[in-house]
Every structure is written in C-alpha cells, then in structure tokens.
CSV table of C-alpha atoms and ligand atoms in Angstrom, one decimal:
chain,number,residue,atom,x,y,z
A,256,UNK,CA,0.0,0.0,0.0
A,257,UNK,CA,3.1,2.2,0.0
A,258,UNK,CA,2.4,3.7,-3.4
A,259,UNK,CA,-1.1,4.8,-2.6
A,260,UNK,CA,-1.7,8.5,-2.0
A,261,UNK,CA,-4.3,8.2,0.8
A,262,UNK,CA,-4.7,12.0,1.2
A,263,UNK,CA,-5.5,12.5,-2.4
A,264,UNK,CA,-8.2,9.8,-2.3
A,265,UNK,CA,-9.6,11.5,0.9
A,266,UNK,CA,-9.8,14.9,-0.9
A,267,UNK,CA,-11.4,13.3,-4.0
A,268,UNK,CA,-14.1,11.5,-1.8
A,269,UNK,CA,-14.8,14.8,0.0
A,270,UNK,CA,-15.3,16.5,-3.4
A,271,UNK,CA,-17.6,13.7,-4.7
A,272,UNK,CA,-19.7,14.0,-1.5
A,273,UNK,CA,-20.0,17.8,-2.1
A,274,UNK,CA,-20.7,17.3,-5.8
A,275,UNK,CA,-23.6,15.0,-5.1
A,276,UNK,CA,-25.1,17.4,-2.7
A,277,UNK,CA,-24.0,15.9,0.6
A,278,UNK,CA,-22.4,17.8,3.5
A,279,UNK,CA,-19.0,16.1,4.2
A,280,UNK,CA,-18.8,17.9,7.5
A,281,UNK,CA,-21.9,16.2,9.0
A,282,UNK,CA,-21.0,13.8,11.8
A,283,UNK,CA,-21.8,10.5,9.9
A,284,UNK,CA,-19.6,11.5,7.0
A,285,UNK,CA,-16.6,13.0,8.9
A,286,UNK,CA,-14.5,9.8,8.7
A,287,UNK,CA,-15.9,8.5,5.4
A,288,UNK,CA,-13.1,9.9,3.2
A,289,UNK,CA,-10.5,8.3,5.4
A,290,UNK,CA,-12.4,5.0,5.4
A,291,UNK,CA,-12.8,5.0,1.6
A,292,UNK,CA,-9.1,5.8,1.1
A,293,UNK,CA,-8.1,2.8,3.1
A,294,UNK,CA,-10.7,0.6,1.3
A,295,UNK,CA,-9.4,1.7,-2.1
A,296,UNK,CA,-5.8,1.0,-1.1
A,297,UNK,CA,-7.0,-2.5,-0.2
A,298,UNK,CA,-9.2,-3.1,-3.2
A,299,UNK,CA,-6.5,-1.9,-5.7
A,300,UNK,CA,-3.5,-3.3,-3.9
A,301,UNK,CA,-2.9,-5.6,-6.9
A,302,UNK,CA,-1.7,-2.6,-8.9
A,303,UNK,CA,1.5,-2.8,-6.8
A,304,UNK,CA,2.0,-6.5,-6.8
A,305,UNK,CA,3.1,-8.9,-9.6
A,306,UNK,CA,1.0,-12.1,-9.5
A,307,UNK,CA,3.8,-13.9,-11.5
A,308,UNK,CA,5.9,-13.8,-8.3
A,309,UNK,CA,3.7,-16.5,-6.7
A,310,UNK,CA,4.6,-18.9,-9.4
A,311,UNK,CA,8.3,-18.8,-8.3
A,312,UNK,CA,7.1,-21.3,-5.6
A,313,UNK,CA,7.4,-24.6,-7.4
A,314,UNK,CA,7.9,-28.3,-6.4
A,315,UNK,CA,9.3,-31.1,-8.4
A,316,UNK,CA,6.6,-33.7,-8.8
A,317,UNK,CA,6.2,-36.2,-11.6
A,318,UNK,CA,2.5,-35.4,-12.4
A,319,UNK,CA,1.9,-34.5,-16.0
A,320,UNK,CA,-1.9,-34.7,-15.5
A,321,UNK,CA,-4.6,-32.2,-14.7
A,322,UNK,CA,-4.5,-29.9,-11.7
A,323,UNK,CA,-7.7,-27.9,-11.2
A,324,UNK,CA,-8.5,-25.5,-8.3
A,325,UNK,CA,-12.1,-24.5,-8.7
A,326,UNK,CA,-14.6,-22.2,-7.0
A,327,UNK,CA,-12.0,-19.6,-6.0
A,328,UNK,CA,-14.1,-16.6,-4.9
A,329,UNK,CA,-12.9,-13.2,-6.1
A,330,UNK,CA,-14.0,-9.5,-5.9
A,331,UNK,CA,-12.9,-7.0,-8.5
A,332,UNK,CA,-13.7,-3.5,-9.6
A,333,UNK,CA,-15.1,-2.8,-13.1
A,334,UNK,CA,-12.7,-0.2,-14.7
A,335,UNK,CA,-15.6,1.5,-16.5
A,336,UNK,CA,-17.8,2.3,-13.5
A,337,UNK,CA,-15.6,1.5,-10.4
A,338,UNK,CA,-18.3,-0.7,-9.0
A,339,UNK,CA,-17.7,-4.3,-8.0
A,340,UNK,CA,-17.9,-7.5,-10.1
A,341,UNK,CA,-17.5,-10.7,-8.3
A,342,UNK,CA,-17.8,-14.4,-8.7
A,343,UNK,CA,-15.7,-17.6,-9.0
A,344,UNK,CA,-12.6,-18.4,-10.8
A,345,UNK,CA,-11.6,-21.9,-11.9
A,346,UNK,CA,-7.9,-22.5,-12.8
A,347,UNK,CA,-6.7,-25.6,-14.5
A,348,UNK,CA,-3.2,-26.6,-15.8
A,349,UNK,CA,-1.4,-29.6,-17.0
A,350,UNK,CA,2.2,-29.5,-15.6
A,351,UNK,CA,5.3,-30.3,-17.7
A,352,UNK,CA,8.7,-31.5,-16.7
A,353,UNK,CA,7.7,-32.1,-13.1
A,354,UNK,CA,7.1,-28.4,-12.4
A,355,UNK,CA,4.0,-27.9,-10.2
A,356,UNK,CA,3.2,-24.8,-8.1
A,357,UNK,CA,1.5,-24.5,-4.7
A,358,UNK,CA,-2.3,-24.8,-4.9
A,359,UNK,CA,-2.7,-21.6,-2.9
A,360,UNK,CA,-0.5,-19.7,-5.4
A,361,UNK,CA,-3.2,-20.2,-8.0
A,362,UNK,CA,-5.8,-18.6,-5.7
A,363,UNK,CA,-3.3,-15.8,-4.8
A,364,UNK,CA,-2.8,-15.0,-8.4
A,365,UNK,CA,-6.6,-14.7,-8.9
A,366,UNK,CA,-6.9,-12.4,-5.9
A,367,UNK,CA,-4.0,-10.1,-6.8
A,368,UNK,CA,-5.0,-9.9,-10.5
A,369,UNK,CA,-8.6,-9.1,-9.4
A,370,UNK,CA,-7.5,-6.3,-7.1
A,371,UNK,CA,-7.1,-3.7,-9.8
A,372,UNK,CA,-9.5,-1.7,-12.0
A,373,UNK,CA,-10.3,-4.5,-14.3
A,374,UNK,CA,-12.2,-6.2,-17.1
A,375,UNK,CA,-13.3,-9.8,-16.6
A,376,UNK,CA,-11.6,-10.8,-19.9
A,377,UNK,CA,-8.3,-9.3,-18.8
A,378,UNK,CA,-8.3,-11.1,-15.4
A,379,UNK,CA,-8.9,-14.4,-17.2
A,380,UNK,CA,-6.1,-14.0,-19.8
A,381,UNK,CA,-3.6,-12.5,-17.3
A,382,UNK,CA,-3.9,-15.5,-15.1
A,383,UNK,CA,-3.6,-17.9,-18.0
A,384,UNK,CA,-0.6,-16.1,-19.6
A,385,UNK,CA,1.2,-15.8,-16.2
A,386,UNK,CA,0.9,-19.5,-15.6
A,387,UNK,CA,2.2,-20.3,-19.1
A,388,UNK,CA,5.1,-18.0,-18.8
A,389,UNK,CA,6.2,-19.0,-15.3
A,390,UNK,CA,5.5,-22.8,-15.2
A,391,UNK,CA,5.8,-23.6,-18.9
A,392,UNK,CA,3.0,-26.3,-18.6
A,393,UNK,CA,1.5,-28.4,-21.4
A,394,UNK,CA,-1.7,-26.3,-21.1
A,395,UNK,CA,-3.8,-23.9,-19.1
A,396,UNK,CA,-7.6,-23.4,-18.9
A,397,UNK,CA,-9.0,-20.5,-16.8
A,398,UNK,CA,-12.8,-20.1,-16.5
A,399,UNK,CA,-14.4,-17.2,-14.6
A,400,UNK,CA,-18.1,-16.6,-13.8
A,401,UNK,CA,-19.1,-13.3,-12.4
A,402,UNK,CA,-21.9,-10.9,-11.8
A,403,UNK,CA,-21.3,-7.2,-12.6
A,404,UNK,CA,-22.9,-4.7,-10.3
A,405,UNK,CA,-22.8,-2.1,-13.2
A,406,UNK,CA,-25.3,-4.4,-14.9
A,407,UNK,CA,-27.3,-4.9,-11.7
A,408,UNK,CA,-27.8,-1.8,-9.7
A,409,UNK,CA,-27.6,0.7,-12.6
A,410,UNK,CA,-27.8,1.0,-16.4
A,411,UNK,CA,-29.5,-2.1,-17.9
A,412,UNK,CA,-30.4,-3.4,-14.4
A,413,UNK,CA,-30.3,-7.2,-14.9
A,414,UNK,CA,-29.6,-8.8,-11.6
A,415,UNK,CA,-28.7,-12.5,-11.9
A,416,UNK,CA,-27.1,-12.1,-15.4
A,417,UNK,CA,-23.8,-14.0,-15.3
A,418,UNK,CA,-20.8,-13.4,-17.5
A,419,UNK,CA,-18.6,-16.4,-18.3
A,420,UNK,CA,-15.1,-15.9,-19.7
A,421,UNK,CA,-12.7,-18.8,-20.6
A,422,UNK,CA,-9.1,-18.7,-21.8
A,423,UNK,CA,-7.3,-21.8,-23.0
A,424,UNK,CA,-3.5,-21.9,-23.7
A,425,UNK,CA,-1.1,-24.6,-24.9
A,426,UNK,CA,-2.6,-28.0,-25.7
A,427,UNK,CA,-5.9,-27.1,-24.1
A,428,UNK,CA,-6.5,-24.7,-27.0
A,429,UNK,CA,-7.0,-27.6,-29.3
A,430,UNK,CA,-7.9,-30.6,-27.0
A,431,UNK,CA,-11.7,-30.3,-26.8
A,432,UNK,CA,-12.0,-33.5,-24.9
A,433,UNK,CA,-9.7,-32.4,-22.1
A,434,UNK,CA,-11.5,-29.0,-21.9
A,435,UNK,CA,-14.9,-30.8,-21.7
A,436,UNK,CA,-13.5,-33.0,-18.9
A,437,UNK,CA,-12.4,-29.9,-17.0
A,438,UNK,CA,-15.8,-28.2,-17.5
A,439,UNK,CA,-17.5,-31.3,-16.1
A,440,UNK,CA,-15.3,-31.2,-13.0
A,441,UNK,CA,-16.1,-27.5,-12.6
A,442,UNK,CA,-19.8,-28.3,-12.7
A,443,UNK,CA,-19.5,-31.1,-10.1
A,444,UNK,CA,-20.9,-30.2,-6.7
B,706,GTP,N1,-16.3,-6.5,-22.0
B,706,GTP,C1,-16.5,-6.1,-20.7
B,706,GTP,N2,-17.4,-5.1,-20.6
B,706,GTP,C2,-17.6,-4.7,-19.3
B,706,GTP,C3,-17.0,-5.3,-18.2
B,706,GTP,N3,-17.5,-4.6,-17.1
B,706,GTP,C4,-18.4,-3.7,-17.5
B,706,GTP,N4,-18.5,-3.7,-18.9
B,706,GTP,C5,-19.3,-3.0,-19.8
B,706,GTP,O1,-18.6,-1.8,-20.2
B,706,GTP,C6,-19.5,-1.1,-21.0
B,706,GTP,C7,-19.3,0.4,-20.9
B,706,GTP,O2,-20.2,1.0,-21.9
B,706,GTP,P1,-20.4,2.6,-22.0
B,706,GTP,O3,-21.5,2.7,-23.1
B,706,GTP,O4,-19.1,3.3,-22.3
B,706,GTP,O5,-20.9,3.0,-20.6
B,706,GTP,P2,-22.4,3.2,-20.0
B,706,GTP,O6,-23.1,4.3,-20.8
B,706,GTP,O7,-22.3,3.4,-18.5
B,706,GTP,O8,-23.0,1.7,-20.4
B,706,GTP,P3,-24.3,1.0,-19.8
B,706,GTP,O9,-23.8,0.0,-18.8
B,706,GTP,O10,-24.8,0.2,-21.0
B,706,GTP,O11,-25.3,2.0,-19.3
B,706,GTP,C8,-20.9,-1.5,-20.5
B,706,GTP,O12,-21.5,-2.2,-21.6
B,706,GTP,C9,-20.6,-2.5,-19.4
B,706,GTP,O13,-21.5,-3.6,-19.3
B,706,GTP,C10,-16.1,-6.3,-18.4
B,706,GTP,O14,-15.5,-6.9,-17.5
B,706,GTP,N5,-15.9,-6.7,-19.7
B,707,ZN,ZN1,-19.0,-1.5,-15.2
C-alpha cells in the first residue's frame, strides 16, 4: 500500500460528496473519506503486486496430468464504473517436466489480479498467460463466472445475469475432450 496517495483519495471523496449534494462535515460522514481511502488501497493493492511472483514457488513432482483449483471466490472493480464485479474463478493446468506450483498460489494469483481496476476478460487472460510464462505447462484453462454490479444496480439493471469468460492456452487450445472434462469437474458439486 506504500504507493497509494491516501490523502489524495480523501480529498477526492470529499469532493464527490460535495458534488452529489452531501455535507461532508456532518457527523456521519466525517471519517468517510479516510475509510474510503483505506478501502481503495486494499481493493486496488494488486496494482503494486506482480502475480507472477507467486509462481516462483514450485515443487518437483512427476505429475503431467490435470490440476484444477475450482470455485475460487474473487472480488474485483469494473474499470468503467468503479463498482464491483465478483464471482468464482476456476484455474486448471497440466504441468510439464515435473514443475508444479503450490495450490494456494493459483488462488493468490486470482486475488492479486482481481484487485485492480479490471475487465473480466483481462483477469482471465492475465492468469492464463502468467501460468504459461512461469510454469511452462502443457496447457492452461481458466474459466471465470461473475456478476457485474454495473449491470445490476444501474444501467441495464439485470440482476442475476452472469458473464462467463474462458481462456485456453497450450494443448488445451485444441484438446476439446480435455476441456470438456475440466468443465465437467467445474460443474461437479
Ligand atoms: N467486456 C466487458 N465489458 C464490461 C465489463 N465490465 C463492464 N463492462 C461494460 O462496459 C460497457 C461500458 O459502456 P459505455 O456505453 O461506455 O458506458 P455506459 O453508458 O455506462 O453503459 P451501460 O452500462 O450500457 O449503461 C458496458 O456495456 C458495461 O456492461 C467487463 O469486465 N468486460
Ligand atoms: Zn461497469
């Protein structure tokens, strides 16, 4: 959080409150700019972290078969409206040459990548590309399902509408049978 200008966020929040017709000096709002600045520092901390770093934790294990961590919850902020979108990420890869990473590192990469002003597509492809670059696996398949508050509480107002994005890399780009198997595991309760 060292690179975040908390004072600037506080000033900006005060200005927004004034601009919408609120009184930022009334008791209930006095600490709001400070709270929001700390919240933004947390929600955007991924801007100051490199998710690729997590994949430097690797183990040598002779497993050139599927690894899937599914139902990883995440919260992100739509870069168009700065309102949340949230859902679940499913991350699958097929290791090569005995290079496997810690399971929690897949979830950490999802969290860090999500904690930026984002597009769902970009979160999906960033995770897939980072795994390809760092672990050099046979293939990667990342699937994300999310609900966007900018489509729920404003604008088109369609609560319940879900967006699915999927990115395949390596052999999973062409191996439809393997992709179908991964999707069936994702759907399993
Ligand atoms: N592709 C993509 N679009 C997104 C994402 N999050 C929000 N959007 C869309 O970004 C678009 C921005 O469209 P604009 O027309 O510039 O903004 P707007 O007038 O507020 O759009 P409406 O939401 O249709 O009212 C909207 O269609 C949003 O639904 C995302 O993760 N990926
Ligand atoms: Zn939006």
